[in-house]
Short mmCIF file of C-alpha atoms in Angstrom, two decimals:
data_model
loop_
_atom_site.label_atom_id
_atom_site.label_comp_id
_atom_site.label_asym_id
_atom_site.label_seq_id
_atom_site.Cartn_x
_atom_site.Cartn_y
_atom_site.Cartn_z
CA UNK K 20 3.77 -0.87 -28.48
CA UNK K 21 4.06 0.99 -25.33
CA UNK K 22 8.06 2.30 -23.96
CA UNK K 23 8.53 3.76 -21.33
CA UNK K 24 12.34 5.73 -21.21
CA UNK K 25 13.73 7.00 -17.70
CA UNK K 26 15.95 10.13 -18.48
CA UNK K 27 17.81 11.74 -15.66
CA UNK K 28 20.80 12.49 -13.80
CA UNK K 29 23.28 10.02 -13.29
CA UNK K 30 25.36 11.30 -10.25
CA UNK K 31 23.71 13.10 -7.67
CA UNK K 32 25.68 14.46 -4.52
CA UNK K 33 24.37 13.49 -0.85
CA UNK K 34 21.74 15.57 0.68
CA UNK K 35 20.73 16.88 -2.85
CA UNK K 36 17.34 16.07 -4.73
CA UNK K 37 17.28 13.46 -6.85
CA UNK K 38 15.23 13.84 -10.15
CA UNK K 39 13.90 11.52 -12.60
CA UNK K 40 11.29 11.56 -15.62
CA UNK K 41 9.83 8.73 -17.31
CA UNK K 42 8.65 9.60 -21.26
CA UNK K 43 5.48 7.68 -22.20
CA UNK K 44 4.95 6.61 -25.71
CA UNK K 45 2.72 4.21 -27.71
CA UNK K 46 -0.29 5.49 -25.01
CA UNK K 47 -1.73 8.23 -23.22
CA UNK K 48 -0.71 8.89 -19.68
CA UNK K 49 -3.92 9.82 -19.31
CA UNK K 50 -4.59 6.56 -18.32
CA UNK K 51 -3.21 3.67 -15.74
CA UNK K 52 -1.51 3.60 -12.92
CA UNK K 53 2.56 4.88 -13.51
CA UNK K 54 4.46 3.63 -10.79
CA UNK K 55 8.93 3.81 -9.96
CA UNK K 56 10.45 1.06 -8.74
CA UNK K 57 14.15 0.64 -7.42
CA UNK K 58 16.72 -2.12 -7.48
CA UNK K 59 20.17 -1.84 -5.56
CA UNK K 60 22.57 -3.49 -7.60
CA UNK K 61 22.49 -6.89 -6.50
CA UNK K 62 19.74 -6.98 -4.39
CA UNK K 63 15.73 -6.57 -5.16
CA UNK K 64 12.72 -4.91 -6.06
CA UNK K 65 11.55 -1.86 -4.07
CA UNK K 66 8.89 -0.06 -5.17
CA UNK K 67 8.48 3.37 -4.44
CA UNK K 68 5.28 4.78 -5.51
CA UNK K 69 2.69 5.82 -8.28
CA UNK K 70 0.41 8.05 -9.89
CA UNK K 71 -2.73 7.45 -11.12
CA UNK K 72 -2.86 10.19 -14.28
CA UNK K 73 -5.77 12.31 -12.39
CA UNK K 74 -3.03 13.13 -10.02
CA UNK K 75 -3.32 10.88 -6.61
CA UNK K 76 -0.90 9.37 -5.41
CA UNK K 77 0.81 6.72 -2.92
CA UNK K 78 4.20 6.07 -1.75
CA UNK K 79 6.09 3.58 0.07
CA UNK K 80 5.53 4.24 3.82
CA UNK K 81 9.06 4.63 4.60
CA UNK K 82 9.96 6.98 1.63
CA UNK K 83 6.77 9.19 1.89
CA UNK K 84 8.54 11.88 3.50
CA UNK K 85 11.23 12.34 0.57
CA UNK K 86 9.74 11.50 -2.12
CA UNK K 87 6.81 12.72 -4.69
CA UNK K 88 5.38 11.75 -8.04
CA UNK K 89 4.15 13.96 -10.69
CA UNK K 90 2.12 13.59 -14.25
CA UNK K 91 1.91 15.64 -17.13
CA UNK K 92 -0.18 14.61 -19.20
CA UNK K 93 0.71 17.54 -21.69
CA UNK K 94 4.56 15.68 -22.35
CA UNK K 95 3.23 12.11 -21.74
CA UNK K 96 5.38 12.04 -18.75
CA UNK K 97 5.79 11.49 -15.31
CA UNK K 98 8.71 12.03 -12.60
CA UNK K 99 10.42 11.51 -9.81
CA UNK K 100 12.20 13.46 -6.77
CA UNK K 101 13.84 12.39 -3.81
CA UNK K 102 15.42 14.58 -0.98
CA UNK K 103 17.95 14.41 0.68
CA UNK K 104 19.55 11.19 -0.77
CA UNK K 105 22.13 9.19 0.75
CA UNK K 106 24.08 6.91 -0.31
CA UNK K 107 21.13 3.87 0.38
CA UNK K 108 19.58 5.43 -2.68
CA UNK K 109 22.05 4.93 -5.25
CA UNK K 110 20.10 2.26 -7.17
CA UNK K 111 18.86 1.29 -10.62
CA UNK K 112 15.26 3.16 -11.04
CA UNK K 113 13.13 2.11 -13.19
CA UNK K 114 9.37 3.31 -14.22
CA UNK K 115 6.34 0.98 -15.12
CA UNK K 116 2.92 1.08 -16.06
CA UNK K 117 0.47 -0.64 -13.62
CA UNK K 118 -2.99 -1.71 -14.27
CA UNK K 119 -5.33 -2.20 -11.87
CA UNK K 120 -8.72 -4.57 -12.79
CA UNK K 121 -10.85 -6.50 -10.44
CA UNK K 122 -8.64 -5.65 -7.44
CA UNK K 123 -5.60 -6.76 -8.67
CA UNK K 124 -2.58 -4.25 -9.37
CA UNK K 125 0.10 -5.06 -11.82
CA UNK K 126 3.07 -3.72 -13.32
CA UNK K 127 2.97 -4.83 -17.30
CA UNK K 128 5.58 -2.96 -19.42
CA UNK K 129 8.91 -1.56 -17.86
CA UNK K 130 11.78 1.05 -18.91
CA UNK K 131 14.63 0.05 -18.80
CA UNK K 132 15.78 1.64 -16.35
CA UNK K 133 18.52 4.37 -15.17
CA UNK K 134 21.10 3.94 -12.72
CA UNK K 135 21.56 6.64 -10.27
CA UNK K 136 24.86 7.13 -7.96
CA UNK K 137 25.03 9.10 -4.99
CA UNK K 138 28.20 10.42 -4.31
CA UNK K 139 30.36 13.47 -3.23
CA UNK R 13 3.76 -4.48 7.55
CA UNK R 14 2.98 -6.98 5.13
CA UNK R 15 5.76 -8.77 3.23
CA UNK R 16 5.79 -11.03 0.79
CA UNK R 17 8.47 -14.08 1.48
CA UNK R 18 10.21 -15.94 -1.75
CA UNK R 19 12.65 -18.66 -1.33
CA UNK R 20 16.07 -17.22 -2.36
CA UNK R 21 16.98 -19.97 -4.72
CA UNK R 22 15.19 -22.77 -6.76
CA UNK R 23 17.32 -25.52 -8.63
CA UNK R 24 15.98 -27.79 -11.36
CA UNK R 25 17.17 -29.62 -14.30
CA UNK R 26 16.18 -29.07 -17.90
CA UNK R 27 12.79 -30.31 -18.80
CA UNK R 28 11.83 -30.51 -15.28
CA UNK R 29 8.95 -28.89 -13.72
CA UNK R 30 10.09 -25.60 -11.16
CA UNK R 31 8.44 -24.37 -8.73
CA UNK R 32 8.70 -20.91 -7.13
CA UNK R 33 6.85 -20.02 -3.99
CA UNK R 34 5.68 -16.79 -2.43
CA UNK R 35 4.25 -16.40 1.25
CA UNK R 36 2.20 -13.76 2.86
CA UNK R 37 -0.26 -13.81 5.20
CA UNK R 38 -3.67 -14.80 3.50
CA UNK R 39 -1.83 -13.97 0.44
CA UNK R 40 -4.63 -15.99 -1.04
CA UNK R 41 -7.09 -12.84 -0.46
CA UNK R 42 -5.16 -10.42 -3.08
CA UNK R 43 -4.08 -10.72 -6.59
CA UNK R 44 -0.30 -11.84 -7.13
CA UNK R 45 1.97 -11.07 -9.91
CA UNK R 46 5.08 -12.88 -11.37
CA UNK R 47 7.86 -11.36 -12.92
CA UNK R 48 10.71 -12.76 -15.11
CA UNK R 49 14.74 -10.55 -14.53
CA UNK R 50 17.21 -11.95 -16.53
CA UNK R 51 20.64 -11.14 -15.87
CA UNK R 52 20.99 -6.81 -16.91
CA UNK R 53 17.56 -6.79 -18.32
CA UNK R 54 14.11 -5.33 -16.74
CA UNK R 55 11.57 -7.28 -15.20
CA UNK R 56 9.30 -8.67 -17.52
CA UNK R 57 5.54 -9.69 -16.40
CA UNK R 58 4.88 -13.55 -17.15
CA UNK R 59 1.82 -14.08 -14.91
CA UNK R 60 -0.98 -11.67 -13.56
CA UNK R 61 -4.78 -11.69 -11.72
CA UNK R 62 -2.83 -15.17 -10.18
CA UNK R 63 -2.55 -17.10 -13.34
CA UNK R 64 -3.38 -14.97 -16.05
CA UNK R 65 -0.73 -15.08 -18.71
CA UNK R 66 -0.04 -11.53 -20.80
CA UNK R 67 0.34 -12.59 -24.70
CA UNK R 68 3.90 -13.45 -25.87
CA UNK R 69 4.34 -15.38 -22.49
CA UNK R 70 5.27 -19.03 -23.07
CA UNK R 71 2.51 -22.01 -21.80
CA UNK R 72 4.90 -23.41 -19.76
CA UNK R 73 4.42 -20.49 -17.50
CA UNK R 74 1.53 -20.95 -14.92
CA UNK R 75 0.43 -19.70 -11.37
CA UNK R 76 -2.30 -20.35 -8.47
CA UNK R 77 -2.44 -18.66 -5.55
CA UNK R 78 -4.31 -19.66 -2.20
CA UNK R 79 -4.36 -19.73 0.88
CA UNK R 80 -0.80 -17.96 2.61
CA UNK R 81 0.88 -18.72 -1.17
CA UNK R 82 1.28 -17.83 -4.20
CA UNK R 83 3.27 -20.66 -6.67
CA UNK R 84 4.83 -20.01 -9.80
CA UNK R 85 5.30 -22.83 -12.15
CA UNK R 86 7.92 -23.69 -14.82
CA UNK R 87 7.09 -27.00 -16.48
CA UNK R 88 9.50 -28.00 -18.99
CA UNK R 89 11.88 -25.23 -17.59
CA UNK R 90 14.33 -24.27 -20.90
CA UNK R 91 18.02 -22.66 -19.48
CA UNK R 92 16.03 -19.56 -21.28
CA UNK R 93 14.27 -19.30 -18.22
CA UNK R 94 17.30 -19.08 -15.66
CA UNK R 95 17.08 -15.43 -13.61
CA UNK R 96 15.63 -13.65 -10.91
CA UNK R 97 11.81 -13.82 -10.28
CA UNK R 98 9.74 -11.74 -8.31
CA UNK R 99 6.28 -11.87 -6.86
CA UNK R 100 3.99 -9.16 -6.36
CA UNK R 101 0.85 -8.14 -4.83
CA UNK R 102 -0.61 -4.92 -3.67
CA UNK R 103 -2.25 -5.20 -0.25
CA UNK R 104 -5.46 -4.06 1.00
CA UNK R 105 -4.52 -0.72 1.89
CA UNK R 106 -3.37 0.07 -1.64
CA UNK R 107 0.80 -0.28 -1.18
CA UNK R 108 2.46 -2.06 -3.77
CA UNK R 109 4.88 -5.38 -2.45
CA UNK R 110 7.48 -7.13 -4.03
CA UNK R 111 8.75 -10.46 -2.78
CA UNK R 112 12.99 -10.57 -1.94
CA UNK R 113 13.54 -12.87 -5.58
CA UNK R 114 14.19 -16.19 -6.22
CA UNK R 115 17.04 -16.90 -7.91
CA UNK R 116 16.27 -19.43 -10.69
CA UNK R 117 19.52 -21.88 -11.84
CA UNK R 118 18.74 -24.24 -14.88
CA UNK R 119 21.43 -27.09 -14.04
#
């Protein structure tokens, strides 16, 4: 059975980074697509980006400038940054696996998930 | 940029069939996705490739897609099923799109 587990701070202070990893278990990384996602509470789904384990990525157009993804396929884990947060990031992040067969692109097991404040 | 529309709420009563929408224009070109929030849980995926259904998922559960829309369908919806459901799709230049959730209340 694949889990996924987002570990990371839960308070982060505005205009600092924002860091996140997401331990794989039950596969290899070295597969899939591994995608975060975030939820303000209350409100819905945003995704933010993913990582395909050789390393490329893509990001949500208005988030590409802050944010990156990273693998390593050595810990069976991937993470997150984000600079210069405000407080429009404090959100619930999660991570998810995504597959991606005959064009299609879906998210099929979840973490579940870590919520992240930002706050002075 | 391409969006994917959901109605915010759906209403139905026990053992009735639902029906959850989700626009986008020629929506019926890509793949869509469903997926299942209940209340302080994580999304769970109930339909994929459309109308594929991943094991464990109930039968009740079905989708179709054409066209500008993608339809989830509940038939005999169970108050199990009340929550927060979200379409999905990724669109042709790779990005990854969730609908805004439809609310789903099981009167």
């Amino acid at each position: 059975q694949v889990q996924l587990q987002e570990s990371g701070p839960g308070l982060v202070k505005p205009s600092e980074t924002l860091s996140l990893i997401c331990s794989v278990s039950g596969d290899s990384i070295s597969t899939y697509y591994w995608s975060w996602i975030r939820q303000t509470p209350g409100k819905g789904l945003e995704w933010i980006g993913y990582i395909y384990y050789s390393g490329s990525t893509k990001y949500k157009s208005s988030l590409k400038s802050r944010v990156a993804i990273s693998v390593d396929t050595s810990k069976n884990q991937f993470s997150l940054t984000v600079t210069s947060v405000t407080a429009a990031d404090t959100a619930l992040y999660y991570c998810a696996r995504g597959v991606t067969v005959a064009g299609a692109h879906y998210l099929d097991y979840w973490g579940q998930g870590t919520l992240v404040t930002v706050s002075s | 940029s391409y969006e994917l529309t959901q109605p915010p709420s759906v209403s139905v009563s026990p053992g009735q069939t639902a029906s959850i929408t989700c626009s986008g224009d020629k929506l019926g070109d890509e793949y869509a996705s469903w997926y299942q929030q209940r209340p302080g849980q994580s999304p769970i995926l109930v339909i994929y490739q459309d109308k594929k259904r991943p094991s464990g998922i109930p039968e009740r559960f079905s989708g179709s897609n054409s066209g500008n829309t993608a339809t989830l369908t509940i038939s005999g919806t169970q108050a199990v099923d009340e929550g927060d459901y979200y379409c999905q799709a990724r669109d042709n230049s790779g990005y990854v799109l969730f609908g805004g959730g439809t609310k789903l209340t099981v009167l």
